[in-house]
mmCIF file of C-alpha atoms and ligand atoms in Angstrom:
data_model
loop_
_atom_site.group_PDB
_atom_site.id
_atom_site.type_symbol
_atom_site.label_atom_id
_atom_site.label_comp_id
_atom_site.label_asym_id
_atom_site.label_seq_id
_atom_site.Cartn_x
_atom_site.Cartn_y
_atom_site.Cartn_z
ATOM 1 C CA UNK A 385 90.850 187.808 81.368
ATOM 2 C CA UNK A 386 87.733 187.215 79.288
ATOM 3 C CA UNK A 387 86.425 183.702 78.797
ATOM 4 C CA UNK A 388 87.978 183.542 75.348
ATOM 5 C CA UNK A 389 91.702 184.224 75.580
ATOM 6 C CA UNK A 390 92.531 184.108 71.879
ATOM 7 C CA UNK A 391 90.392 184.099 68.797
ATOM 8 C CA UNK A 392 91.471 183.902 65.171
ATOM 9 C CA UNK A 393 88.730 184.506 62.638
ATOM 10 C CA UNK A 394 89.424 183.884 58.951
ATOM 11 C CA UNK A 395 93.081 184.808 59.302
ATOM 12 C CA UNK A 396 95.082 184.969 56.084
ATOM 13 C CA UNK A 397 98.683 185.927 55.613
ATOM 14 C CA UNK A 398 100.974 186.221 52.637
ATOM 15 C CA UNK A 399 104.758 186.471 52.457
ATOM 16 C CA UNK A 400 104.938 188.432 49.225
ATOM 17 C CA UNK A 401 102.831 186.336 46.865
ATOM 18 C CA UNK A 402 103.170 183.171 48.968
ATOM 19 C CA UNK A 403 99.889 182.424 50.775
ATOM 20 C CA UNK A 404 101.224 181.119 54.077
ATOM 21 C CA UNK A 405 98.043 181.115 56.228
ATOM 22 C CA UNK A 406 94.680 180.253 54.679
ATOM 23 C CA UNK A 407 91.491 181.077 56.565
ATOM 24 C CA UNK A 408 92.706 180.099 60.001
ATOM 25 C CA UNK A 409 89.931 179.884 62.606
ATOM 26 C CA UNK A 410 90.959 179.077 66.139
ATOM 27 C CA UNK A 411 89.546 179.737 69.591
ATOM 28 C CA UNK A 412 91.500 179.304 72.805
ATOM 29 C CA UNK A 413 89.430 179.608 75.948
ATOM 30 C CA UNK A 414 91.085 180.913 79.087
ATOM 31 C CA UNK A 415 92.854 178.017 80.810
ATOM 32 C CA UNK A 416 92.845 175.836 77.709
ATOM 33 C CA UNK A 417 95.908 174.182 76.214
ATOM 34 C CA UNK A 418 96.056 173.935 72.446
ATOM 35 C CA UNK A 419 98.748 171.855 70.757
ATOM 36 C CA UNK A 420 99.613 172.555 67.115
ATOM 37 C CA UNK A 421 101.453 169.977 65.031
ATOM 38 C CA UNK A 422 102.100 169.463 61.346
ATOM 39 C CA UNK A 423 104.910 169.099 58.836
ATOM 40 C CA UNK A 424 107.757 171.559 58.540
ATOM 41 C CA UNK A 425 106.735 174.622 56.546
ATOM 42 C CA UNK A 426 103.013 174.209 57.230
ATOM 43 C CA UNK A 427 102.710 177.607 58.947
ATOM 44 C CA UNK A 428 102.788 176.655 62.634
ATOM 45 C CA UNK A 429 105.387 179.250 63.629
ATOM 46 C CA UNK A 430 103.657 181.885 61.553
ATOM 47 C CA UNK A 431 100.395 181.328 63.443
ATOM 48 C CA UNK A 432 101.953 181.763 66.871
ATOM 49 C CA UNK A 433 104.078 184.694 65.677
ATOM 50 C CA UNK A 434 100.916 186.399 64.418
ATOM 51 C CA UNK A 435 99.244 185.896 67.803
ATOM 52 C CA UNK A 436 101.861 188.022 69.540
ATOM 53 C CA UNK A 437 102.321 190.322 66.557
ATOM 54 C CA UNK A 438 105.860 189.336 65.675
ATOM 55 C CA UNK A 439 104.231 188.925 62.256
ATOM 56 C CA UNK A 440 101.320 190.779 60.738
ATOM 57 C CA UNK A 441 98.356 189.101 59.086
ATOM 58 C CA UNK A 442 96.640 190.760 56.136
ATOM 59 C CA UNK A 443 93.076 189.502 56.335
ATOM 60 C CA UNK A 444 90.784 188.355 59.115
ATOM 61 C CA UNK A 445 90.883 189.163 62.800
ATOM 62 C CA UNK A 446 92.970 188.154 65.778
ATOM 63 C CA UNK A 447 91.565 188.996 69.184
ATOM 64 C CA UNK A 448 93.515 188.600 72.399
ATOM 65 C CA UNK A 449 91.519 188.967 75.588
ATOM 66 C CA UNK A 450 88.691 190.402 73.515
ATOM 67 C CA UNK A 451 90.740 193.164 71.905
ATOM 68 C CA UNK A 452 91.571 193.089 68.210
ATOM 69 C CA UNK A 453 95.224 193.213 67.196
ATOM 70 C CA UNK A 454 95.940 196.288 65.124
ATOM 71 C CA UNK A 455 98.994 198.285 64.287
ATOM 72 C CA UNK A 456 98.637 200.991 66.873
ATOM 73 C CA UNK A 457 101.393 200.950 69.446
ATOM 74 C CA UNK A 458 99.008 200.629 72.384
ATOM 75 C CA UNK A 459 97.550 197.429 70.950
ATOM 76 C CA UNK A 460 100.994 195.954 70.312
ATOM 77 C CA UNK A 461 102.210 196.869 73.807
ATOM 78 C CA UNK A 462 99.138 195.362 75.340
ATOM 79 C CA UNK A 463 99.673 192.085 73.491
ATOM 80 C CA UNK A 464 103.292 191.916 74.492
ATOM 81 C CA UNK A 465 102.332 192.399 78.121
ATOM 82 C CA UNK A 466 99.667 189.684 78.081
ATOM 83 C CA UNK A 467 101.235 187.096 75.804
ATOM 84 C CA UNK A 468 104.594 185.474 76.518
ATOM 85 C CA UNK A 469 106.559 183.423 74.024
ATOM 86 C CA UNK A 470 109.141 180.664 74.345
ATOM 87 C CA UNK A 471 111.220 179.957 71.244
ATOM 88 C CA UNK A 472 113.046 176.907 69.977
ATOM 89 C CA UNK A 473 116.387 178.728 70.260
ATOM 90 C CA UNK A 474 115.838 180.138 73.793
ATOM 91 C CA UNK A 475 116.778 183.726 72.687
ATOM 92 C CA UNK A 476 118.535 184.548 75.950
ATOM 93 C CA UNK A 477 121.036 187.411 76.132
ATOM 94 C CA UNK A 478 124.409 185.580 76.207
ATOM 95 C CA UNK A 479 126.323 188.438 77.858
ATOM 96 C CA UNK A 480 123.925 188.737 80.793
ATOM 97 C CA UNK A 481 123.644 186.461 83.811
ATOM 98 C CA UNK A 482 120.542 184.329 84.180
ATOM 99 C CA UNK A 483 119.281 186.709 86.854
ATOM 100 C CA UNK A 484 119.807 189.763 84.625
ATOM 101 C CA UNK A 485 118.047 188.016 81.735
ATOM 102 C CA UNK A 486 115.074 187.568 84.047
ATOM 103 C CA UNK A 487 114.990 191.015 85.628
ATOM 104 C CA UNK A 488 115.471 193.053 82.435
ATOM 105 C CA UNK A 489 111.856 192.905 81.223
ATOM 106 C CA UNK A 490 110.135 193.442 84.571
ATOM 107 C CA UNK A 491 112.385 196.465 85.342
ATOM 108 C CA UNK A 492 112.163 198.049 81.870
ATOM 109 C CA UNK A 493 108.616 197.202 80.875
ATOM 110 C CA UNK A 494 106.831 196.729 84.185
ATOM 111 C CA UNK A 495 108.492 199.363 86.346
ATOM 112 C CA UNK A 496 109.567 196.950 89.081
ATOM 113 C CA UNK A 497 112.527 197.959 91.210
ATOM 114 C CA UNK A 498 115.668 195.873 90.756
ATOM 115 C CA UNK A 499 115.002 194.263 94.140
ATOM 116 C CA UNK A 500 111.391 193.367 93.337
ATOM 117 C CA UNK A 501 112.429 191.984 89.958
ATOM 118 C CA UNK A 502 115.143 189.852 91.587
ATOM 119 C CA UNK A 503 112.731 188.409 94.096
ATOM 120 C CA UNK A 504 110.359 187.549 91.301
ATOM 121 C CA UNK A 505 113.167 186.069 89.192
ATOM 122 C CA UNK A 506 114.352 183.834 92.039
ATOM 123 C CA UNK A 507 110.794 182.708 92.630
ATOM 124 C CA UNK A 508 110.392 181.585 89.026
ATOM 125 C CA UNK A 509 113.862 180.010 88.876
ATOM 126 C CA UNK A 510 112.704 177.934 91.825
ATOM 127 C CA UNK A 511 109.581 176.991 89.882
ATOM 128 C CA UNK A 512 111.647 175.684 86.945
ATOM 129 C CA UNK A 513 113.968 173.869 89.367
ATOM 130 C CA UNK A 514 117.193 175.824 88.785
ATOM 131 C CA UNK A 515 117.431 178.304 91.678
ATOM 132 C CA UNK A 516 121.178 177.675 91.913
ATOM 133 C CA UNK A 517 121.959 178.878 88.364
ATOM 134 C CA UNK A 518 121.069 182.547 88.841
ATOM 135 C CA UNK A 519 124.594 183.970 88.655
ATOM 136 C CA UNK A 520 125.701 181.982 85.591
ATOM 137 C CA UNK A 521 125.617 183.059 81.977
ATOM 138 C CA UNK A 522 123.431 181.117 79.511
ATOM 139 C CA UNK A 523 126.489 179.597 77.813
ATOM 140 C CA UNK A 524 127.454 177.860 81.051
ATOM 141 C CA UNK A 525 124.141 175.991 81.197
ATOM 142 C CA UNK A 526 122.861 172.906 79.387
ATOM 143 C CA UNK A 527 120.245 173.350 76.673
ATOM 144 C CA UNK A 528 117.516 172.060 78.962
ATOM 145 C CA UNK A 529 118.528 174.520 81.665
ATOM 146 C CA UNK A 530 118.649 177.388 79.157
ATOM 147 C CA UNK A 531 115.160 176.604 77.960
ATOM 148 C CA UNK A 532 113.922 176.530 81.548
ATOM 149 C CA UNK A 533 115.540 179.952 82.054
ATOM 150 C CA UNK A 534 113.646 181.129 78.958
ATOM 151 C CA UNK A 535 110.390 179.827 80.435
ATOM 152 C CA UNK A 536 111.163 181.523 83.763
ATOM 153 C CA UNK A 537 111.907 184.745 81.885
ATOM 154 C CA UNK A 538 108.474 184.613 80.272
ATOM 155 C CA UNK A 539 106.839 183.877 83.625
ATOM 156 C CA UNK A 540 108.571 186.891 85.186
ATOM 157 C CA UNK A 541 106.402 189.073 82.936
ATOM 158 C CA UNK A 542 103.345 187.331 84.436
ATOM 159 C CA UNK A 543 101.636 186.766 81.090
ATOM 160 C CA UNK A 544 98.047 185.607 80.744
ATOM 161 C CA UNK A 545 98.896 183.358 77.806
ATOM 162 C CA UNK A 546 102.092 181.501 76.943
ATOM 163 C CA UNK A 547 103.015 180.555 73.389
ATOM 164 C CA UNK A 548 105.647 177.870 72.789
ATOM 165 C CA UNK A 549 107.228 177.312 69.384
ATOM 166 C CA UNK A 550 108.875 173.869 69.342
ATOM 167 C CA UNK A 551 110.484 174.463 72.745
ATOM 168 C CA UNK A 552 112.248 171.086 72.845
ATOM 169 C CA UNK A 553 113.288 170.702 69.201
ATOM 170 C CA UNK A 554 116.787 172.090 69.741
ATOM 171 C CA UNK A 555 117.476 169.934 72.796
ATOM 172 C CA UNK A 556 119.416 166.727 73.198
ATOM 173 C CA UNK A 557 116.973 163.876 73.849
ATOM 174 C CA UNK A 558 117.923 163.464 77.498
ATOM 175 C CA UNK A 559 116.980 167.084 78.224
ATOM 176 C CA UNK A 560 113.551 167.085 76.646
ATOM 177 C CA UNK A 561 111.666 165.722 79.636
ATOM 178 C CA UNK A 562 113.039 168.276 82.112
ATOM 179 C CA UNK A 563 111.515 171.015 79.947
ATOM 180 C CA UNK A 564 108.265 169.159 79.255
ATOM 181 C CA UNK A 565 107.853 168.466 82.994
ATOM 182 C CA UNK A 566 107.951 172.207 83.684
ATOM 183 C CA UNK A 567 105.400 172.776 80.934
ATOM 184 C CA UNK A 568 103.107 170.090 82.343
ATOM 185 C CA UNK A 569 103.310 171.800 85.753
ATOM 186 C CA UNK A 570 102.318 175.116 84.159
ATOM 187 C CA UNK A 571 99.446 173.435 82.361
ATOM 188 C CA UNK A 572 98.219 171.862 85.589
ATOM 189 C CA UNK A 573 98.380 175.229 87.329
ATOM 190 C CA UNK A 574 95.879 176.574 84.807
ATOM 191 C CA UNK A 575 98.049 178.572 82.404
ATOM 192 C CA UNK A 576 96.514 179.231 79.008
ATOM 193 C CA UNK A 577 98.939 177.710 76.497
ATOM 194 C CA UNK A 578 99.394 177.380 72.760
ATOM 195 C CA UNK A 579 102.171 174.888 72.078
ATOM 196 C CA UNK A 580 103.701 173.989 68.733
ATOM 197 C CA UNK A 581 105.319 170.623 69.320
ATOM 198 C CA UNK A 582 105.722 167.124 67.999
ATOM 199 C CA UNK A 583 105.965 165.702 71.509
ATOM 200 C CA UNK A 584 102.776 163.694 71.347
ATOM 201 C CA UNK A 585 103.165 162.214 74.843
ATOM 202 C CA UNK A 586 103.029 165.751 76.191
ATOM 203 C CA UNK A 587 100.088 166.530 73.905
ATOM 204 C CA UNK A 588 98.090 163.547 75.126
ATOM 205 C CA UNK A 589 98.751 164.586 78.711
ATOM 206 C CA UNK A 590 97.757 168.251 78.547
ATOM 207 C CA UNK A 591 95.974 169.169 75.312
ATOM 208 C CA UNK A 592 92.325 170.201 75.360
ATOM 209 C CA UNK A 593 92.446 170.664 71.627
ATOM 210 C CA UNK A 594 94.803 169.269 68.975
ATOM 211 C CA UNK A 595 95.388 171.145 65.746
ATOM 212 C CA UNK A 596 96.984 169.601 62.662
ATOM 213 C CA UNK A 597 98.225 172.068 60.045
ATOM 214 C CA UNK A 598 99.375 171.373 56.517
ATOM 215 C CA UNK A 599 100.191 173.842 53.727
ATOM 216 C CA UNK A 600 98.860 176.845 55.648
ATOM 217 C CA UNK A 601 95.547 175.282 56.635
ATOM 218 C CA UNK A 602 94.066 173.730 59.728
ATOM 219 C CA UNK A 603 93.310 170.310 58.289
ATOM 220 C CA UNK A 604 92.083 168.686 61.458
ATOM 221 C CA UNK A 605 91.272 169.642 65.046
ATOM 222 C CA UNK A 606 89.660 168.033 68.037
ATOM 223 C CA UNK A 607 90.175 166.629 71.529
ATOM 224 C CA UNK A 608 93.202 164.307 71.793
ATOM 225 C CA UNK A 609 91.172 161.096 72.223
ATOM 226 C CA UNK A 610 89.469 161.755 68.917
ATOM 227 C CA UNK A 611 92.527 163.177 67.198
ATOM 228 C CA UNK A 612 94.831 160.282 68.020
ATOM 229 C CA UNK A 613 92.128 157.637 67.993
ATOM 230 C CA UNK A 614 90.657 158.291 64.598
ATOM 231 C CA UNK A 615 92.244 161.023 62.513
ATOM 232 C CA UNK A 616 89.864 161.656 59.627
ATOM 233 C CA UNK A 617 92.124 163.094 56.977
ATOM 234 C CA UNK A 618 94.717 161.112 55.122
ATOM 235 C CA UNK A 619 97.282 163.882 55.559
ATOM 236 C CA UNK A 620 96.927 163.761 59.337
ATOM 237 C CA UNK A 621 97.019 159.962 59.437
ATOM 238 C CA UNK A 622 100.201 159.968 57.404
ATOM 239 C CA UNK A 623 101.819 162.621 59.590
ATOM 240 C CA UNK A 624 100.957 160.808 62.815
ATOM 241 C CA UNK A 625 102.175 157.480 61.461
ATOM 242 C CA UNK A 626 105.544 159.113 60.766
ATOM 243 C CA UNK A 627 106.053 160.650 64.186
ATOM 244 C CA UNK A 628 104.384 158.206 66.586
HETATM 245 P P1 LIG B 1133 106.472 175.802 60.311
HETATM 246 O O1 LIG B 1133 106.683 176.521 61.599
HETATM 247 O O2 LIG B 1133 105.223 174.986 60.273
HETATM 248 O O3 LIG B 1133 107.653 174.988 59.918
HETATM 249 P P2 LIG B 1133 106.575 178.449 59.165
HETATM 250 O O4 LIG B 1133 105.411 179.174 59.735
HETATM 251 O O5 LIG B 1133 107.904 178.745 59.743
HETATM 252 O O6 LIG B 1133 106.269 176.881 59.166
HETATM 253 O O7 LIG B 1133 106.687 178.741 57.616
HETATM 254 C C1 LIG B 1133 105.615 178.511 56.724
HETATM 255 C C2 LIG B 1133 106.067 178.812 55.318
HETATM 256 O O8 LIG B 1133 106.346 180.200 55.192
HETATM 257 C C3 LIG B 1133 107.336 178.092 54.904
HETATM 258 O O9 LIG B 1133 107.198 177.715 53.541
HETATM 259 C C4 LIG B 1133 108.409 179.119 55.073
HETATM 260 O O10 LIG B 1133 109.462 178.908 54.162
HETATM 261 C C5 LIG B 1133 107.666 180.409 54.758
HETATM 262 N N1 LIG B 1133 108.215 181.567 55.489
HETATM 263 C C6 LIG B 1133 108.379 181.647 56.814
HETATM 264 N N2 LIG B 1133 108.856 182.867 57.177
HETATM 265 C C7 LIG B 1133 109.000 183.559 56.026
HETATM 266 C C8 LIG B 1133 109.449 184.875 55.707
HETATM 267 N N3 LIG B 1133 109.827 185.735 56.673
HETATM 268 N N4 LIG B 1133 109.438 185.243 54.415
HETATM 269 C C9 LIG B 1133 109.045 184.395 53.444
HETATM 270 N N5 LIG B 1133 108.614 183.145 53.664
HETATM 271 C C10 LIG B 1133 108.582 182.719 54.943
HETATM 272 MG MG1 LIG B 1134 108.264 176.467 62.940
#
Protein backbone atom coordinates (compact mmCIF):
# COMPACT_ATOMS: atom_id res chain seq x y z
CA UNK A 1 0.00 0.00 0.00
CA UNK A 2 1.18 3.52 -0.78
CA UNK A 3 1.98 5.92 2.03
CA UNK A 4 -1.37 7.63 1.61
CA UNK A 5 -4.17 5.09 1.94
CA UNK A 6 -7.10 7.39 1.23
CA UNK A 7 -7.32 10.88 -0.13
CA UNK A 8 -10.41 13.01 -0.68
CA UNK A 9 -9.83 16.21 -2.61
CA UNK A 10 -12.64 18.76 -2.88
CA UNK A 11 -15.32 16.08 -2.75
CA UNK A 12 -18.89 17.25 -3.31
CA UNK A 13 -22.03 15.20 -3.45
CA UNK A 14 -25.67 15.98 -3.99
CA UNK A 15 -28.77 13.87 -3.35
CA UNK A 16 -30.95 15.43 -6.02
CA UNK A 17 -30.70 19.13 -5.23
CA UNK A 18 -29.60 18.56 -1.63
CA UNK A 19 -25.89 19.36 -1.23
CA UNK A 20 -24.87 16.65 1.22
CA UNK A 21 -21.04 16.88 1.04
CA UNK A 22 -19.33 20.25 0.59
CA UNK A 23 -15.68 20.37 -0.43
CA UNK A 24 -14.49 17.51 1.73
CA UNK A 25 -10.69 17.25 1.97
CA UNK A 26 -9.30 14.36 3.94
CA UNK A 27 -6.07 12.38 3.94
CA UNK A 28 -5.61 9.06 5.70
CA UNK A 29 -2.05 7.81 5.78
CA UNK A 30 -1.44 4.08 5.84
CA UNK A 31 -1.70 2.87 9.44
CA UNK A 32 -3.56 5.96 10.61
CA UNK A 33 -6.86 5.92 12.48
CA UNK A 34 -9.29 8.70 11.71
CA UNK A 35 -12.41 9.18 13.83
CA UNK A 36 -15.35 11.11 12.38
CA UNK A 37 -18.03 12.55 14.65
CA UNK A 38 -20.80 15.08 14.27
CA UNK A 39 -24.55 15.47 14.60
CA UNK A 40 -27.03 13.16 12.93
CA UNK A 41 -27.53 14.09 9.28
CA UNK A 42 -24.17 15.85 8.95
CA UNK A 43 -22.95 13.51 6.19
CA UNK A 44 -20.71 11.10 8.11
CA UNK A 45 -22.20 7.94 6.60
CA UNK A 46 -22.18 9.48 3.16
CA UNK A 47 -18.43 10.15 3.40
CA UNK A 48 -17.55 6.58 4.32
CA UNK A 49 -20.02 5.18 1.79
CA UNK A 50 -18.35 7.28 -0.92
CA UNK A 51 -14.94 5.92 0.08
CA UNK A 52 -15.97 2.37 -0.78
CA UNK A 53 -18.22 3.46 -3.63
CA UNK A 54 -21.53 2.46 -2.10
CA UNK A 55 -22.35 6.06 -3.06
CA UNK A 56 -21.04 8.15 -5.91
CA UNK A 57 -19.70 11.66 -5.52
CA UNK A 58 -20.21 14.20 -8.30
CA UNK A 59 -17.26 16.54 -7.94
CA UNK A 60 -13.71 16.22 -6.66
CA UNK A 61 -11.53 13.15 -6.37
CA UNK A 62 -11.31 10.15 -4.11
CA UNK A 63 -8.12 8.13 -4.29
CA UNK A 64 -7.65 4.80 -2.56
CA UNK A 65 -4.12 3.45 -2.51
CA UNK A 66 -3.21 6.06 -5.10
CA UNK A 67 -5.88 5.06 -7.62
CA UNK A 68 -8.81 7.34 -8.36
CA UNK A 69 -12.32 5.96 -7.87
CA UNK A 70 -14.23 5.95 -11.13
CA UNK A 71 -17.19 4.10 -12.47
CA UNK A 72 -15.37 1.41 -14.36
CA UNK A 73 -15.95 -2.04 -12.94
CA UNK A 74 -12.25 -2.73 -12.41
CA UNK A 75 -11.92 0.33 -10.19
CA UNK A 76 -14.99 -0.62 -8.16
CA UNK A 77 -13.80 -4.22 -7.75
CA UNK A 78 -10.41 -3.05 -6.67
CA UNK A 79 -11.90 -0.79 -4.00
CA UNK A 80 -14.12 -3.52 -2.69
CA UNK A 81 -11.13 -5.82 -2.37
CA UNK A 82 -9.00 -3.28 -0.51
CA UNK A 83 -11.58 -1.54 1.65
CA UNK A 84 -13.75 -3.38 4.18
CA UNK A 85 -16.79 -1.91 5.87
CA UNK A 86 -18.56 -2.60 9.16
CA UNK A 87 -22.09 -1.24 9.46
CA UNK A 88 -24.24 -0.23 12.39
CA UNK A 89 -26.73 -3.00 11.59
CA UNK A 90 -24.15 -5.81 11.12
CA UNK A 91 -25.65 -6.85 7.71
CA UNK A 92 -25.03 -10.55 8.27
CA UNK A 93 -26.95 -13.16 6.27
CA UNK A 94 -29.51 -14.46 8.81
CA UNK A 95 -30.06 -17.81 7.08
CA UNK A 96 -26.37 -18.72 7.03
CA UNK A 97 -24.23 -19.94 9.91
CA UNK A 98 -21.52 -17.67 11.24
CA UNK A 99 -18.93 -19.80 9.45
CA UNK A 100 -20.79 -19.58 6.13
CA UNK A 101 -21.15 -15.81 6.53
CA UNK A 102 -17.38 -15.65 6.86
CA UNK A 103 -16.41 -18.04 4.07
CA UNK A 104 -18.81 -16.71 1.41
CA UNK A 105 -16.71 -13.71 0.33
CA UNK A 106 -13.30 -15.39 0.34
CA UNK A 107 -14.66 -18.35 -1.71
CA UNK A 108 -16.67 -16.24 -4.20
CA UNK A 109 -14.48 -13.18 -4.55
CA UNK A 110 -11.02 -14.43 -3.63
CA UNK A 111 -11.05 -17.94 -5.08
CA UNK A 112 -10.15 -19.67 -1.82
CA UNK A 113 -11.18 -23.29 -1.45
CA UNK A 114 -13.88 -23.98 1.13
CA UNK A 115 -11.23 -25.50 3.40
CA UNK A 116 -8.87 -22.53 3.13
CA UNK A 117 -11.75 -20.12 3.74
CA UNK A 118 -12.82 -22.08 6.83
CA UNK A 119 -9.35 -22.03 8.28
CA UNK A 120 -9.19 -18.31 7.73
CA UNK A 121 -12.67 -17.81 9.21
CA UNK A 122 -11.79 -19.76 12.36
CA UNK A 123 -8.60 -17.76 12.70
CA UNK A 124 -10.49 -14.46 12.65
CA UNK A 125 -13.27 -15.75 14.92
CA UNK A 126 -10.49 -16.50 17.38
CA UNK A 127 -9.22 -12.94 16.97
CA UNK A 128 -12.63 -11.48 17.87
CA UNK A 129 -12.92 -13.91 20.79
CA UNK A 130 -15.85 -16.03 19.60
CA UNK A 131 -14.31 -19.21 18.15
CA UNK A 132 -17.09 -21.28 19.71
CA UNK A 133 -19.93 -19.55 17.80
CA UNK A 134 -19.02 -20.75 14.31
CA UNK A 135 -21.93 -23.14 13.79
CA UNK A 136 -24.65 -20.78 15.06
CA UNK A 137 -26.84 -18.47 13.04
CA UNK A 138 -26.60 -14.70 13.64
CA UNK A 139 -30.02 -14.63 15.33
CA UNK A 140 -28.74 -16.92 18.07
CA UNK A 141 -26.01 -14.46 19.04
CA UNK A 142 -26.05 -11.27 21.10
CA UNK A 143 -25.68 -7.94 19.30
CA UNK A 144 -22.09 -7.60 20.47
CA UNK A 145 -21.27 -11.07 19.17
CA UNK A 146 -22.98 -10.35 15.84
CA UNK A 147 -20.96 -7.20 15.39
CA UNK A 148 -17.77 -9.11 16.15
CA UNK A 149 -18.81 -11.65 13.50
CA UNK A 150 -19.26 -8.73 11.09
CA UNK A 151 -15.76 -7.49 11.92
CA UNK A 152 -14.34 -11.00 11.45
CA UNK A 153 -16.16 -11.23 8.11
CA UNK A 154 -14.46 -8.04 6.96
CA UNK A 155 -11.08 -9.31 8.17
CA UNK A 156 -11.55 -12.55 6.22
CA UNK A 157 -11.28 -10.46 3.04
CA UNK A 158 -7.91 -9.19 4.33
CA UNK A 159 -8.63 -5.54 3.52
CA UNK A 160 -5.99 -2.82 3.63
CA UNK A 161 -8.43 -0.32 5.11
CA UNK A 162 -11.43 -0.82 7.38
CA UNK A 163 -14.33 1.62 7.50
CA UNK A 164 -16.71 1.55 10.48
CA UNK A 165 -20.04 3.37 10.44
CA UNK A 166 -21.29 3.73 14.03
CA UNK A 167 -20.46 0.09 14.81
CA UNK A 168 -21.71 0.25 18.41
CA UNK A 169 -24.77 2.49 18.01
CA UNK A 170 -27.22 -0.41 17.72
CA UNK A 171 -25.82 -2.26 20.74
CA UNK A 172 -27.03 -2.48 24.30
CA UNK A 173 -24.64 -0.53 26.54
CA UNK A 174 -23.12 -3.60 28.16
CA UNK A 175 -22.02 -4.93 24.76
CA UNK A 176 -20.30 -1.82 23.49
CA UNK A 177 -16.94 -2.45 25.12
CA UNK A 178 -16.54 -5.99 23.77
CA UNK A 179 -16.74 -4.53 20.25
CA UNK A 180 -14.58 -1.50 21.00
CA UNK A 181 -11.93 -3.76 22.57
CA UNK A 182 -11.66 -5.70 19.31
CA UNK A 183 -11.37 -2.43 17.40
CA UNK A 184 -8.63 -1.18 19.73
CA UNK A 185 -6.73 -4.43 19.13
CA UNK A 186 -7.01 -3.91 15.36
CA UNK A 187 -5.82 -0.34 15.73
CA UNK A 188 -2.83 -1.44 17.79
CA UNK A 189 -1.95 -4.05 15.17
CA UNK A 190 -1.58 -1.27 12.62
CA UNK A 191 -4.81 -1.46 10.63
CA UNK A 192 -5.72 1.67 8.70
CA UNK A 193 -9.14 2.70 10.01
CA UNK A 194 -11.80 5.31 9.40
CA UNK A 195 -14.35 5.15 12.21
CA UNK A 196 -17.60 7.07 12.49
CA UNK A 197 -18.43 6.96 16.18
CA UNK A 198 -19.49 8.98 19.16
CA UNK A 199 -17.48 6.78 21.51
CA UNK A 200 -15.03 9.45 22.56
CA UNK A 201 -13.14 7.20 25.00
CA UNK A 202 -12.28 4.99 22.05
CA UNK A 203 -11.40 8.06 19.98
CA UNK A 204 -9.01 9.39 22.60
CA UNK A 205 -7.33 5.99 22.78
CA UNK A 206 -6.73 5.33 19.09
CA UNK A 207 -7.35 8.39 16.91
CA UNK A 208 -4.48 10.05 15.07
CA UNK A 209 -6.89 12.56 13.64
CA UNK A 210 -10.35 13.68 14.78
CA UNK A 211 -12.85 15.04 12.29
CA UNK A 212 -15.97 16.97 13.26
CA UNK A 213 -18.62 17.29 10.55
CA UNK A 214 -21.69 19.49 10.50
CA UNK A 215 -24.11 20.17 7.63
CA UNK A 216 -21.94 18.41 5.05
CA UNK A 217 -18.69 20.14 5.97
CA UNK A 218 -15.58 19.27 7.90
CA UNK A 219 -15.80 22.02 10.50
CA UNK A 220 -12.84 20.98 12.59
CA UNK A 221 -10.01 18.45 12.49
CA UNK A 222 -6.86 17.75 14.42
CA UNK A 223 -5.08 15.40 16.82
CA UNK A 224 -7.24 14.34 19.78
CA UNK A 225 -5.31 16.36 22.39
CA UNK A 226 -6.03 19.52 20.46
CA UNK A 227 -9.52 18.52 19.40
CA UNK A 228 -10.76 17.67 22.88
CA UNK A 229 -8.59 20.20 24.68
CA UNK A 230 -9.55 23.29 22.77
CA UNK A 231 -12.15 22.92 20.05
CA UNK A 232 -12.07 26.17 18.08
CA UNK A 233 -15.52 26.31 16.56
CA UNK A 234 -18.66 26.93 18.53
CA UNK A 235 -20.47 24.13 16.69
CA UNK A 236 -17.85 21.60 17.76
CA UNK A 237 -17.78 22.86 21.34
CA UNK A 238 -21.53 22.55 21.55
CA UNK A 239 -21.51 19.05 20.08
CA UNK A 240 -18.80 17.83 22.45
CA UNK A 241 -20.52 19.36 25.47
CA UNK A 242 -23.64 17.35 24.58
CA UNK A 243 -21.96 13.98 24.21
CA UNK A 244 -19.11 14.06 26.74
P1 LIG B 1 -25.02 11.03 9.16
O1 LIG B 1 -24.41 9.70 8.89
O2 LIG B 1 -24.04 12.07 9.60
O3 LIG B 1 -26.17 10.95 10.09
P2 LIG B 1 -25.87 10.85 6.40
O4 LIG B 1 -24.62 10.82 5.60
O5 LIG B 1 -26.56 9.56 6.61
O6 LIG B 1 -25.59 11.59 7.79
O7 LIG B 1 -26.92 11.82 5.73
C1 LIG B 1 -26.62 13.17 5.44
C2 LIG B 1 -27.85 13.83 4.88
O8 LIG B 1 -28.18 13.26 3.62
C3 LIG B 1 -29.09 13.68 5.75
O9 LIG B 1 -29.82 14.90 5.69
C4 LIG B 1 -29.85 12.57 5.10
O10 LIG B 1 -31.24 12.72 5.30
C5 LIG B 1 -29.49 12.75 3.63
N1 LIG B 1 -29.50 11.47 2.89
C6 LIG B 1 -28.81 10.38 3.22
N2 LIG B 1 -28.99 9.39 2.30
C7 LIG B 1 -29.83 9.90 1.38
C8 LIG B 1 -30.41 9.40 0.17
N3 LIG B 1 -30.13 8.16 -0.27
N4 LIG B 1 -31.21 10.22 -0.53
C9 LIG B 1 -31.48 11.47 -0.10
N5 LIG B 1 -30.98 12.01 1.02
C10 LIG B 1 -30.15 11.25 1.76
MG1 LIG C 1 -24.82 7.83 9.70
